[in-house]
Amino acid sequence: MVVDFHVHPFRDAAHCLNFYPERQDFSNPRRELEEAGIGCICGSVLQWEKPQSFSDLQALNREALALREILGDFYTPGFHIHPAYPRESCEEVEFMRSRGVTLMGELVPYLHGWGDFDKGNLCEILEAARGMVCSYHTPWDFDMDGILSAFPHITFVAAHPGDRDRVEEHIALMKKHENLYLDLSGTGLFRLGLLKHLVTQVGAERILFGTDYPICNPRMYVQAVYGEDISDSDREKIFSENTIRILGK
Ligand SMILES: [Zn+2]
């Protein structure tokens, strides 16, 4: 089975992040993923329009819960928080926990106007999110080294390997922090040898399959993992076992 750790599911145009306007069929949010061989997905609902308040972010989180109703076990929702709203965010953490949701993110500061945010507030929210998994967009311009040390009981998953230099930055941070994983979505996987390099440097246990659908073509990512020179057991870990393990499913 293939589990896609990094999807932004949608059922209408407002929440569809695809770059090109020809995509108009919202009748079956699973079809394209299943056709690519993906058996279940995880991730937050996003929209390109910038949120103006915490309730705009909350609306995305409620849409994620609504999509779970429709998609059932196929979809593990992720939710948003915002360091400018620490009290509301901590309440949201508890609300989502009460709904059985333990995945925070993908957090996307550039899209949600975090700006020069209060780090103390973020730490307060992460304190409330102990035991959860936190998926975050990279490049991430903040002190992740300090955050990773301060919250060993949160499993962090960096999104997007990026290109050559950034890949080495991910590897250096992962070697230093056992609670850091990397998902393969977005930029990077089209470079032949990237995945073997990651497996050699940090081990297959720390790498999660992800696509960033509907921005990226899921079939391309699935095939890229099959096409890489790694063992079948490492492929299994990357495709599904690691995500199932860290989300405790
Ligand atoms: Zn991202």
PDB file of C-alpha atoms and ligand atoms in Angstrom:
ATOM      1  CA  MET A   1       0.000   0.000   0.000  1.00  0.00           C
ATOM      2  CA  VAL A   2       1.069   3.580  -0.659  1.00  0.00           C
ATOM      3  CA  VAL A   3       0.242   6.221   1.956  1.00  0.00           C
ATOM      4  CA  ASP A   4       0.606   9.797   0.791  1.00  0.00           C
ATOM      5  CA  PHE A   5       1.630  11.847   3.839  1.00  0.00           C
ATOM      6  CA  HIS A   6       1.358  15.181   2.048  1.00  0.00           C
ATOM      7  CA  VAL A   7      -1.902  16.016   0.300  1.00  0.00           C
ATOM      8  CA  HIS A   8      -4.127  19.112   0.416  1.00  0.00           C
ATOM      9  CA  PRO A   9      -7.541  17.576  -0.260  1.00  0.00           C
ATOM     10  CA  PHE A  10     -10.365  19.575  -1.810  1.00  0.00           C
ATOM     11  CA  ARG A  11     -13.924  19.246  -3.017  1.00  0.00           C
ATOM     12  CA  ASP A  12     -14.357  22.674  -4.619  1.00  0.00           C
ATOM     13  CA  ALA A  13     -12.388  25.268  -6.570  1.00  0.00           C
ATOM     14  CA  ALA A  14     -11.693  27.473  -3.517  1.00  0.00           C
ATOM     15  CA  HIS A  15      -9.653  24.745  -1.808  1.00  0.00           C
ATOM     16  CA  CYS A  16      -7.968  23.333  -4.888  1.00  0.00           C
ATOM     17  CA  LEU A  17      -4.314  24.447  -5.023  1.00  0.00           C
ATOM     18  CA  ASN A  18      -3.704  23.233  -8.567  1.00  0.00           C
ATOM     19  CA  PHE A  19      -2.030  25.990 -10.602  1.00  0.00           C
ATOM     20  CA  TYR A  20      -4.001  25.555 -13.819  1.00  0.00           C
ATOM     21  CA  PRO A  21      -7.621  26.438 -14.480  1.00  0.00           C
ATOM     22  CA  GLU A  22      -8.601  23.454 -16.609  1.00  0.00           C
ATOM     23  CA  ARG A  23      -9.240  21.328 -13.511  1.00  0.00           C
ATOM     24  CA  GLN A  24     -13.009  21.558 -13.031  1.00  0.00           C
ATOM     25  CA  ASP A  25     -14.138  18.117 -11.887  1.00  0.00           C
ATOM     26  CA  PHE A  26     -14.609  18.081  -8.115  1.00  0.00           C
ATOM     27  CA  SER A  27     -16.973  15.135  -8.015  1.00  0.00           C
ATOM     28  CA  ASN A  28     -14.503  12.528  -6.764  1.00  0.00           C
ATOM     29  CA  PRO A  29     -11.547  13.802  -4.679  1.00  0.00           C
ATOM     30  CA  ARG A  30     -10.040  10.283  -4.463  1.00  0.00           C
ATOM     31  CA  ARG A  31     -10.044   9.239  -8.096  1.00  0.00           C
ATOM     32  CA  GLU A  32      -6.782  10.717  -9.312  1.00  0.00           C
ATOM     33  CA  LEU A  33      -4.904   9.540  -6.217  1.00  0.00           C
ATOM     34  CA  GLU A  34      -6.261   6.008  -6.378  1.00  0.00           C
ATOM     35  CA  GLU A  35      -5.453   5.813 -10.061  1.00  0.00           C
ATOM     36  CA  ALA A  36      -1.853   6.680  -9.128  1.00  0.00           C
ATOM     37  CA  GLY A  37      -1.805   3.716  -6.722  1.00  0.00           C
ATOM     38  CA  ILE A  38      -2.245   5.715  -3.509  1.00  0.00           C
ATOM     39  CA  GLY A  39      -4.361   3.930  -0.880  1.00  0.00           C
ATOM     40  CA  CYS A  40      -4.721   6.701   1.701  1.00  0.00           C
ATOM     41  CA  ILE A  41      -3.726  10.297   2.320  1.00  0.00           C
ATOM     42  CA  CYS A  42      -2.871  12.748   5.119  1.00  0.00           C
ATOM     43  CA  GLY A  43      -2.694  16.538   5.265  1.00  0.00           C
ATOM     44  CA  SER A  44      -4.311  19.912   5.791  1.00  0.00           C
ATOM     45  CA  VAL A  45      -6.845  21.775   3.683  1.00  0.00           C
ATOM     46  CA  LEU A  46      -5.446  24.990   2.187  1.00  0.00           C
ATOM     47  CA  GLN A  47      -6.502  27.793  -0.113  1.00  0.00           C
ATOM     48  CA  TRP A  48      -4.449  30.423  -1.920  1.00  0.00           C
ATOM     49  CA  GLU A  49      -6.511  33.262  -0.473  1.00  0.00           C
ATOM     50  CA  LYS A  50      -4.764  34.608   2.640  1.00  0.00           C
ATOM     51  CA  PRO A  51      -6.668  34.098   5.900  1.00  0.00           C
ATOM     52  CA  GLN A  52      -7.665  37.368   7.600  1.00  0.00           C
ATOM     53  CA  SER A  53      -8.396  35.965  11.043  1.00  0.00           C
ATOM     54  CA  PHE A  54      -8.111  32.823  13.110  1.00  0.00           C
ATOM     55  CA  SER A  55     -11.648  31.864  12.166  1.00  0.00           C
ATOM     56  CA  ASP A  56     -10.539  31.712   8.508  1.00  0.00           C
ATOM     57  CA  LEU A  57      -7.952  29.102   9.535  1.00  0.00           C
ATOM     58  CA  GLN A  58     -10.521  27.337  11.652  1.00  0.00           C
ATOM     59  CA  ALA A  59     -12.790  27.131   8.606  1.00  0.00           C
ATOM     60  CA  LEU A  60     -10.025  25.218   6.793  1.00  0.00           C
ATOM     61  CA  ASN A  61      -9.778  22.844   9.761  1.00  0.00           C
ATOM     62  CA  ARG A  62     -13.549  22.291   9.728  1.00  0.00           C
ATOM     63  CA  GLU A  63     -13.403  21.612   6.006  1.00  0.00           C
ATOM     64  CA  ALA A  64     -10.770  18.947   6.759  1.00  0.00           C
ATOM     65  CA  LEU A  65     -13.146  17.298   9.240  1.00  0.00           C
ATOM     66  CA  ALA A  66     -15.982  17.503   6.706  1.00  0.00           C
ATOM     67  CA  LEU A  67     -13.764  15.831   4.112  1.00  0.00           C
ATOM     68  CA  ARG A  68     -12.977  13.061   6.589  1.00  0.00           C
ATOM     69  CA  GLU A  69     -16.707  12.413   6.823  1.00  0.00           C
ATOM     70  CA  ILE A  70     -16.800  11.961   3.060  1.00  0.00           C
ATOM     71  CA  LEU A  71     -13.498  10.124   2.583  1.00  0.00           C
ATOM     72  CA  GLY A  72     -13.537   7.975   5.726  1.00  0.00           C
ATOM     73  CA  ASP A  73     -10.386   5.961   6.427  1.00  0.00           C
ATOM     74  CA  PHE A  74      -8.896   7.151   3.160  1.00  0.00           C
ATOM     75  CA  TYR A  75      -8.068  10.532   4.745  1.00  0.00           C
ATOM     76  CA  THR A  76      -6.199  11.508   7.924  1.00  0.00           C
ATOM     77  CA  PRO A  77      -6.802  15.240   8.457  1.00  0.00           C
ATOM     78  CA  GLY A  78      -4.174  17.783   9.469  1.00  0.00           C
ATOM     79  CA  PHE A  79      -5.004  21.140  11.058  1.00  0.00           C
ATOM     80  CA  HIS A  80      -3.662  24.692  11.209  1.00  0.00           C
ATOM     81  CA  ILE A  81      -2.572  26.811  14.145  1.00  0.00           C
ATOM     82  CA  HIS A  82      -1.165  30.364  14.125  1.00  0.00           C
ATOM     83  CA  PRO A  83       1.372  31.893  16.542  1.00  0.00           C
ATOM     84  CA  ALA A  84      -0.423  35.273  16.454  1.00  0.00           C
ATOM     85  CA  TYR A  85      -3.397  33.523  18.116  1.00  0.00           C
ATOM     86  CA  PRO A  86      -1.917  31.392  20.907  1.00  0.00           C
ATOM     87  CA  ARG A  87      -5.079  30.994  22.997  1.00  0.00           C
ATOM     88  CA  GLU A  88      -7.277  30.140  20.005  1.00  0.00           C
ATOM     89  CA  SER A  89      -4.590  27.807  18.659  1.00  0.00           C
ATOM     90  CA  CYS A  90      -4.250  25.912  21.949  1.00  0.00           C
ATOM     91  CA  GLU A  91      -8.034  25.521  22.061  1.00  0.00           C
ATOM     92  CA  GLU A  92      -7.944  24.285  18.489  1.00  0.00           C
ATOM     93  CA  VAL A  93      -5.276  21.718  19.408  1.00  0.00           C
ATOM     94  CA  GLU A  94      -7.531  20.374  22.140  1.00  0.00           C
ATOM     95  CA  PHE A  95     -10.602  20.452  19.904  1.00  0.00           C
ATOM     96  CA  MET A  96      -8.843  18.510  17.168  1.00  0.00           C
ATOM     97  CA  ARG A  97      -7.397  16.070  19.701  1.00  0.00           C
ATOM     98  CA  SER A  98     -10.943  15.438  20.939  1.00  0.00           C
ATOM     99  CA  ARG A  99     -11.870  14.600  17.337  1.00  0.00           C
ATOM    100  CA  GLY A 100      -9.049  12.073  17.128  1.00  0.00           C
ATOM    101  CA  VAL A 101      -6.819  14.302  14.995  1.00  0.00           C
ATOM    102  CA  THR A 102      -3.118  14.187  15.923  1.00  0.00           C
ATOM    103  CA  LEU A 103      -1.557  15.675  12.789  1.00  0.00           C
ATOM    104  CA  MET A 104      -0.739  19.390  12.843  1.00  0.00           C
ATOM    105  CA  GLY A 105      -0.052  20.876   9.429  1.00  0.00           C
ATOM    106  CA  GLU A 106       1.219  21.092   6.862  1.00  0.00           C
ATOM    107  CA  LEU A 107       1.909  24.455   8.512  1.00  0.00           C
ATOM    108  CA  VAL A 108       2.604  27.019   5.802  1.00  0.00           C
ATOM    109  CA  PRO A 109       3.823  30.306   7.359  1.00  0.00           C
ATOM    110  CA  TYR A 110       4.300  32.131   4.036  1.00  0.00           C
ATOM    111  CA  LEU A 111       0.703  31.452   3.053  1.00  0.00           C
ATOM    112  CA  HIS A 112      -0.747  32.268   6.461  1.00  0.00           C
ATOM    113  CA  GLY A 113       1.111  35.519   7.160  1.00  0.00           C
ATOM    114  CA  TRP A 114       3.114  34.422  10.192  1.00  0.00           C
ATOM    115  CA  GLY A 115       5.597  37.239   9.471  1.00  0.00           C
ATOM    116  CA  ASP A 116       7.941  38.001  12.355  1.00  0.00           C
ATOM    117  CA  PHE A 117       5.939  35.887  14.767  1.00  0.00           C
ATOM    118  CA  ASP A 118       6.308  35.537  18.540  1.00  0.00           C
ATOM    119  CA  LYS A 119       8.378  32.394  19.136  1.00  0.00           C
ATOM    120  CA  GLY A 120       7.124  32.138  22.719  1.00  0.00           C
ATOM    121  CA  ASN A 121       3.590  31.843  21.372  1.00  0.00           C
ATOM    122  CA  LEU A 122       4.576  29.062  18.990  1.00  0.00           C
ATOM    123  CA  CYS A 123       6.244  27.205  21.866  1.00  0.00           C
ATOM    124  CA  GLU A 124       3.072  27.576  23.945  1.00  0.00           C
ATOM    125  CA  ILE A 125       1.067  25.966  21.137  1.00  0.00           C
ATOM    126  CA  LEU A 126       3.629  23.191  20.637  1.00  0.00           C
ATOM    127  CA  GLU A 127       3.525  22.546  24.379  1.00  0.00           C
ATOM    128  CA  ALA A 128      -0.223  21.936  24.039  1.00  0.00           C
ATOM    129  CA  ALA A 129       0.446  19.626  21.074  1.00  0.00           C
ATOM    130  CA  ARG A 130       2.685  17.140  22.918  1.00  0.00           C
ATOM    131  CA  GLY A 131       2.545  13.691  21.378  1.00  0.00           C
ATOM    132  CA  MET A 132       1.304  14.985  18.036  1.00  0.00           C
ATOM    133  CA  VAL A 133       2.965  14.986  14.623  1.00  0.00           C
ATOM    134  CA  CYS A 134       3.842  18.398  13.167  1.00  0.00           C
ATOM    135  CA  SER A 135       4.256  18.726   9.406  1.00  0.00           C
ATOM    136  CA  TYR A 136       5.831  22.003   8.269  1.00  0.00           C
ATOM    137  CA  HIS A 137       6.677  23.611   4.963  1.00  0.00           C
ATOM    138  CA  THR A 138      10.311  24.246   4.083  1.00  0.00           C
ATOM    139  CA  PRO A 139      12.203  26.441   3.499  1.00  0.00           C
ATOM    140  CA  TRP A 140      11.329  27.376   7.068  1.00  0.00           C
ATOM    141  CA  ASP A 141      13.058  30.612   8.059  1.00  0.00           C
ATOM    142  CA  PHE A 142      12.901  30.010  11.787  1.00  0.00           C
ATOM    143  CA  ASP A 143      15.113  28.366  14.388  1.00  0.00           C
ATOM    144  CA  MET A 144      14.099  24.758  13.840  1.00  0.00           C
ATOM    145  CA  ASP A 145      17.207  23.504  15.610  1.00  0.00           C
ATOM    146  CA  GLY A 146      16.032  25.083  18.877  1.00  0.00           C
ATOM    147  CA  ILE A 147      12.426  23.948  18.403  1.00  0.00           C
ATOM    148  CA  LEU A 148      13.487  20.353  17.691  1.00  0.00           C
ATOM    149  CA  SER A 149      15.562  20.289  20.886  1.00  0.00           C
ATOM    150  CA  ALA A 150      12.818  21.885  22.983  1.00  0.00           C
ATOM    151  CA  PHE A 151      10.056  19.471  21.849  1.00  0.00           C
ATOM    152  CA  PRO A 152      11.490  15.950  21.706  1.00  0.00           C
ATOM    153  CA  HIS A 153       7.970  14.543  22.253  1.00  0.00           C
ATOM    154  CA  ILE A 154       6.660  16.000  19.015  1.00  0.00           C
ATOM    155  CA  THR A 155       7.477  14.210  15.772  1.00  0.00           C
ATOM    156  CA  PHE A 156       8.315  16.879  13.199  1.00  0.00           C
ATOM    157  CA  VAL A 157       8.110  16.200   9.483  1.00  0.00           C
ATOM    158  CA  ALA A 158       9.820  18.682   7.164  1.00  0.00           C
ATOM    159  CA  ALA A 159       8.097  18.956   3.790  1.00  0.00           C
ATOM    160  CA  HIS A 160       9.925  19.119   0.449  1.00  0.00           C
ATOM    161  CA  PRO A 161      13.526  17.875   0.061  1.00  0.00           C
ATOM    162  CA  GLY A 162      14.328  20.831  -2.215  1.00  0.00           C
ATOM    163  CA  ASP A 163      17.415  20.899  -4.365  1.00  0.00           C
ATOM    164  CA  ARG A 164      21.003  19.927  -3.609  1.00  0.00           C
ATOM    165  CA  ASP A 165      22.015  22.419  -0.881  1.00  0.00           C
ATOM    166  CA  ARG A 166      18.717  22.199   0.957  1.00  0.00           C
ATOM    167  CA  VAL A 167      18.852  18.401   0.906  1.00  0.00           C
ATOM    168  CA  GLU A 168      22.161  18.580   2.796  1.00  0.00           C
ATOM    169  CA  GLU A 169      20.611  21.010   5.297  1.00  0.00           C
ATOM    170  CA  HIS A 170      17.771  18.531   5.934  1.00  0.00           C
ATOM    171  CA  ILE A 171      20.283  15.710   6.394  1.00  0.00           C
ATOM    172  CA  ALA A 172      22.414  17.691   8.855  1.00  0.00           C
ATOM    173  CA  LEU A 173      19.378  18.567  10.970  1.00  0.00           C
ATOM    174  CA  MET A 174      18.025  15.000  10.830  1.00  0.00           C
ATOM    175  CA  LYS A 175      21.369  13.600  11.982  1.00  0.00           C
ATOM    176  CA  LYS A 176      21.210  15.936  14.974  1.00  0.00           C
ATOM    177  CA  HIS A 177      17.536  15.364  15.885  1.00  0.00           C
ATOM    178  CA  GLU A 178      15.891  11.959  16.010  1.00  0.00           C
ATOM    179  CA  ASN A 179      12.416  13.527  16.137  1.00  0.00           C
ATOM    180  CA  LEU A 180      12.819  14.976  12.622  1.00  0.00           C
ATOM    181  CA  TYR A 181      11.549  13.221   9.493  1.00  0.00           C
ATOM    182  CA  LEU A 182      11.357  14.347   5.873  1.00  0.00           C
ATOM    183  CA  ASP A 183       8.536  13.887   3.380  1.00  0.00           C
ATOM    184  CA  LEU A 184       9.262  13.609  -0.328  1.00  0.00           C
ATOM    185  CA  SER A 185       6.588  16.002  -1.595  1.00  0.00           C
ATOM    186  CA  GLY A 186       7.152  18.993  -3.837  1.00  0.00           C
ATOM    187  CA  THR A 187      10.577  19.840  -5.200  1.00  0.00           C
ATOM    188  CA  GLY A 188      13.397  17.307  -5.156  1.00  0.00           C
ATOM    189  CA  LEU A 189      12.297  13.800  -6.050  1.00  0.00           C
ATOM    190  CA  PHE A 190      12.756  14.351  -9.784  1.00  0.00           C
ATOM    191  CA  ARG A 191      16.531  14.377  -9.144  1.00  0.00           C
ATOM    192  CA  LEU A 192      17.734  10.859  -9.806  1.00  0.00           C
ATOM    193  CA  GLY A 193      19.635   9.501  -6.809  1.00  0.00           C
ATOM    194  CA  LEU A 194      18.072  11.846  -4.235  1.00  0.00           C
ATOM    195  CA  LEU A 195      16.152   9.075  -2.514  1.00  0.00           C
ATOM    196  CA  LYS A 196      19.107   6.671  -2.376  1.00  0.00           C
ATOM    197  CA  HIS A 197      21.238   9.481  -0.939  1.00  0.00           C
ATOM    198  CA  LEU A 198      18.652  10.165   1.790  1.00  0.00           C
ATOM    199  CA  VAL A 199      18.346   6.464   2.620  1.00  0.00           C
ATOM    200  CA  THR A 200      22.144   6.169   2.867  1.00  0.00           C
ATOM    201  CA  GLN A 201      22.527   9.272   5.008  1.00  0.00           C
ATOM    202  CA  VAL A 202      19.605   9.115   7.433  1.00  0.00           C
ATOM    203  CA  GLY A 203      17.992   5.702   6.879  1.00  0.00           C
ATOM    204  CA  ALA A 204      14.720   4.761   5.206  1.00  0.00           C
ATOM    205  CA  GLU A 205      12.945   4.893   8.606  1.00  0.00           C
ATOM    206  CA  ARG A 206      13.009   8.709   8.565  1.00  0.00           C
ATOM    207  CA  ILE A 207      11.568   9.300   5.096  1.00  0.00           C
ATOM    208  CA  LEU A 208       7.855   9.524   4.300  1.00  0.00           C
ATOM    209  CA  PHE A 209       6.245   9.301   0.898  1.00  0.00           C
ATOM    210  CA  GLY A 210       4.375  12.491  -0.048  1.00  0.00           C
ATOM    211  CA  THR A 211       3.305  14.265  -3.210  1.00  0.00           C
ATOM    212  CA  ASP A 212       1.771  17.709  -2.516  1.00  0.00           C
ATOM    213  CA  TYR A 213      -1.258  16.784  -4.632  1.00  0.00           C
ATOM    214  CA  PRO A 214      -3.076  18.609  -6.242  1.00  0.00           C
ATOM    215  CA  ILE A 215      -0.136  20.925  -6.951  1.00  0.00           C
ATOM    216  CA  CYS A 216       1.996  17.959  -8.022  1.00  0.00           C
ATOM    217  CA  ASN A 217       1.248  14.892 -10.143  1.00  0.00           C
ATOM    218  CA  PRO A 218       0.945  11.899  -7.775  1.00  0.00           C
ATOM    219  CA  ARG A 219       1.710   9.286 -10.413  1.00  0.00           C
ATOM    220  CA  MET A 220       5.108  10.868 -11.033  1.00  0.00           C
ATOM    221  CA  TYR A 221       6.055  10.574  -7.351  1.00  0.00           C
ATOM    222  CA  VAL A 222       4.943   6.970  -7.007  1.00  0.00           C
ATOM    223  CA  GLN A 223       6.960   6.005 -10.073  1.00  0.00           C
ATOM    224  CA  ALA A 224      10.009   7.961  -8.867  1.00  0.00           C
ATOM    225  CA  VAL A 225      10.109   5.870  -5.671  1.00  0.00           C
ATOM    226  CA  TYR A 226       9.759   2.626  -7.676  1.00  0.00           C
ATOM    227  CA  GLY A 227      12.505   3.823 -10.014  1.00  0.00           C
ATOM    228  CA  GLU A 228      15.112   4.439  -7.325  1.00  0.00           C
ATOM    229  CA  ASP A 229      17.830   1.916  -6.501  1.00  0.00           C
ATOM    230  CA  ILE A 230      16.782   1.018  -2.934  1.00  0.00           C
ATOM    231  CA  SER A 231      15.695  -2.270  -1.345  1.00  0.00           C
ATOM    232  CA  ASP A 232      12.080  -3.425  -1.385  1.00  0.00           C
ATOM    233  CA  SER A 233      11.940  -3.311   2.409  1.00  0.00           C
ATOM    234  CA  ASP A 234      13.161   0.313   2.406  1.00  0.00           C
ATOM    235  CA  ARG A 235      10.533   1.122  -0.217  1.00  0.00           C
ATOM    236  CA  GLU A 236       7.840  -0.355   2.019  1.00  0.00           C
ATOM    237  CA  LYS A 237       9.000   1.796   4.932  1.00  0.00           C
ATOM    238  CA  ILE A 238       8.902   4.937   2.808  1.00  0.00           C
ATOM    239  CA  PHE A 239       5.622   4.156   1.061  1.00  0.00           C
ATOM    240  CA  SER A 240       3.614   3.307   4.175  1.00  0.00           C
ATOM    241  CA  GLU A 241       5.237   1.822   7.281  1.00  0.00           C
ATOM    242  CA  ASN A 242       6.825   5.021   8.596  1.00  0.00           C
ATOM    243  CA  THR A 243       3.686   7.131   8.311  1.00  0.00           C
ATOM    244  CA  ILE A 244       1.561   4.415   9.896  1.00  0.00           C
ATOM    245  CA  ARG A 245       4.089   4.138  12.745  1.00  0.00           C
ATOM    246  CA  ILE A 246       4.413   7.850  13.566  1.00  0.00           C
ATOM    247  CA  LEU A 247       0.680   8.514  13.341  1.00  0.00           C
ATOM    248  CA  GLY A 248       0.061   5.448  15.512  1.00  0.00           C
ATOM    249  CA  LYS A 249      -2.580   4.141  13.174  1.00  0.00           C
TER     250      LYS A 249
HETATM  251 ZN    ZN B   1       4.642  22.968   1.369  1.00  0.00          ZN
END
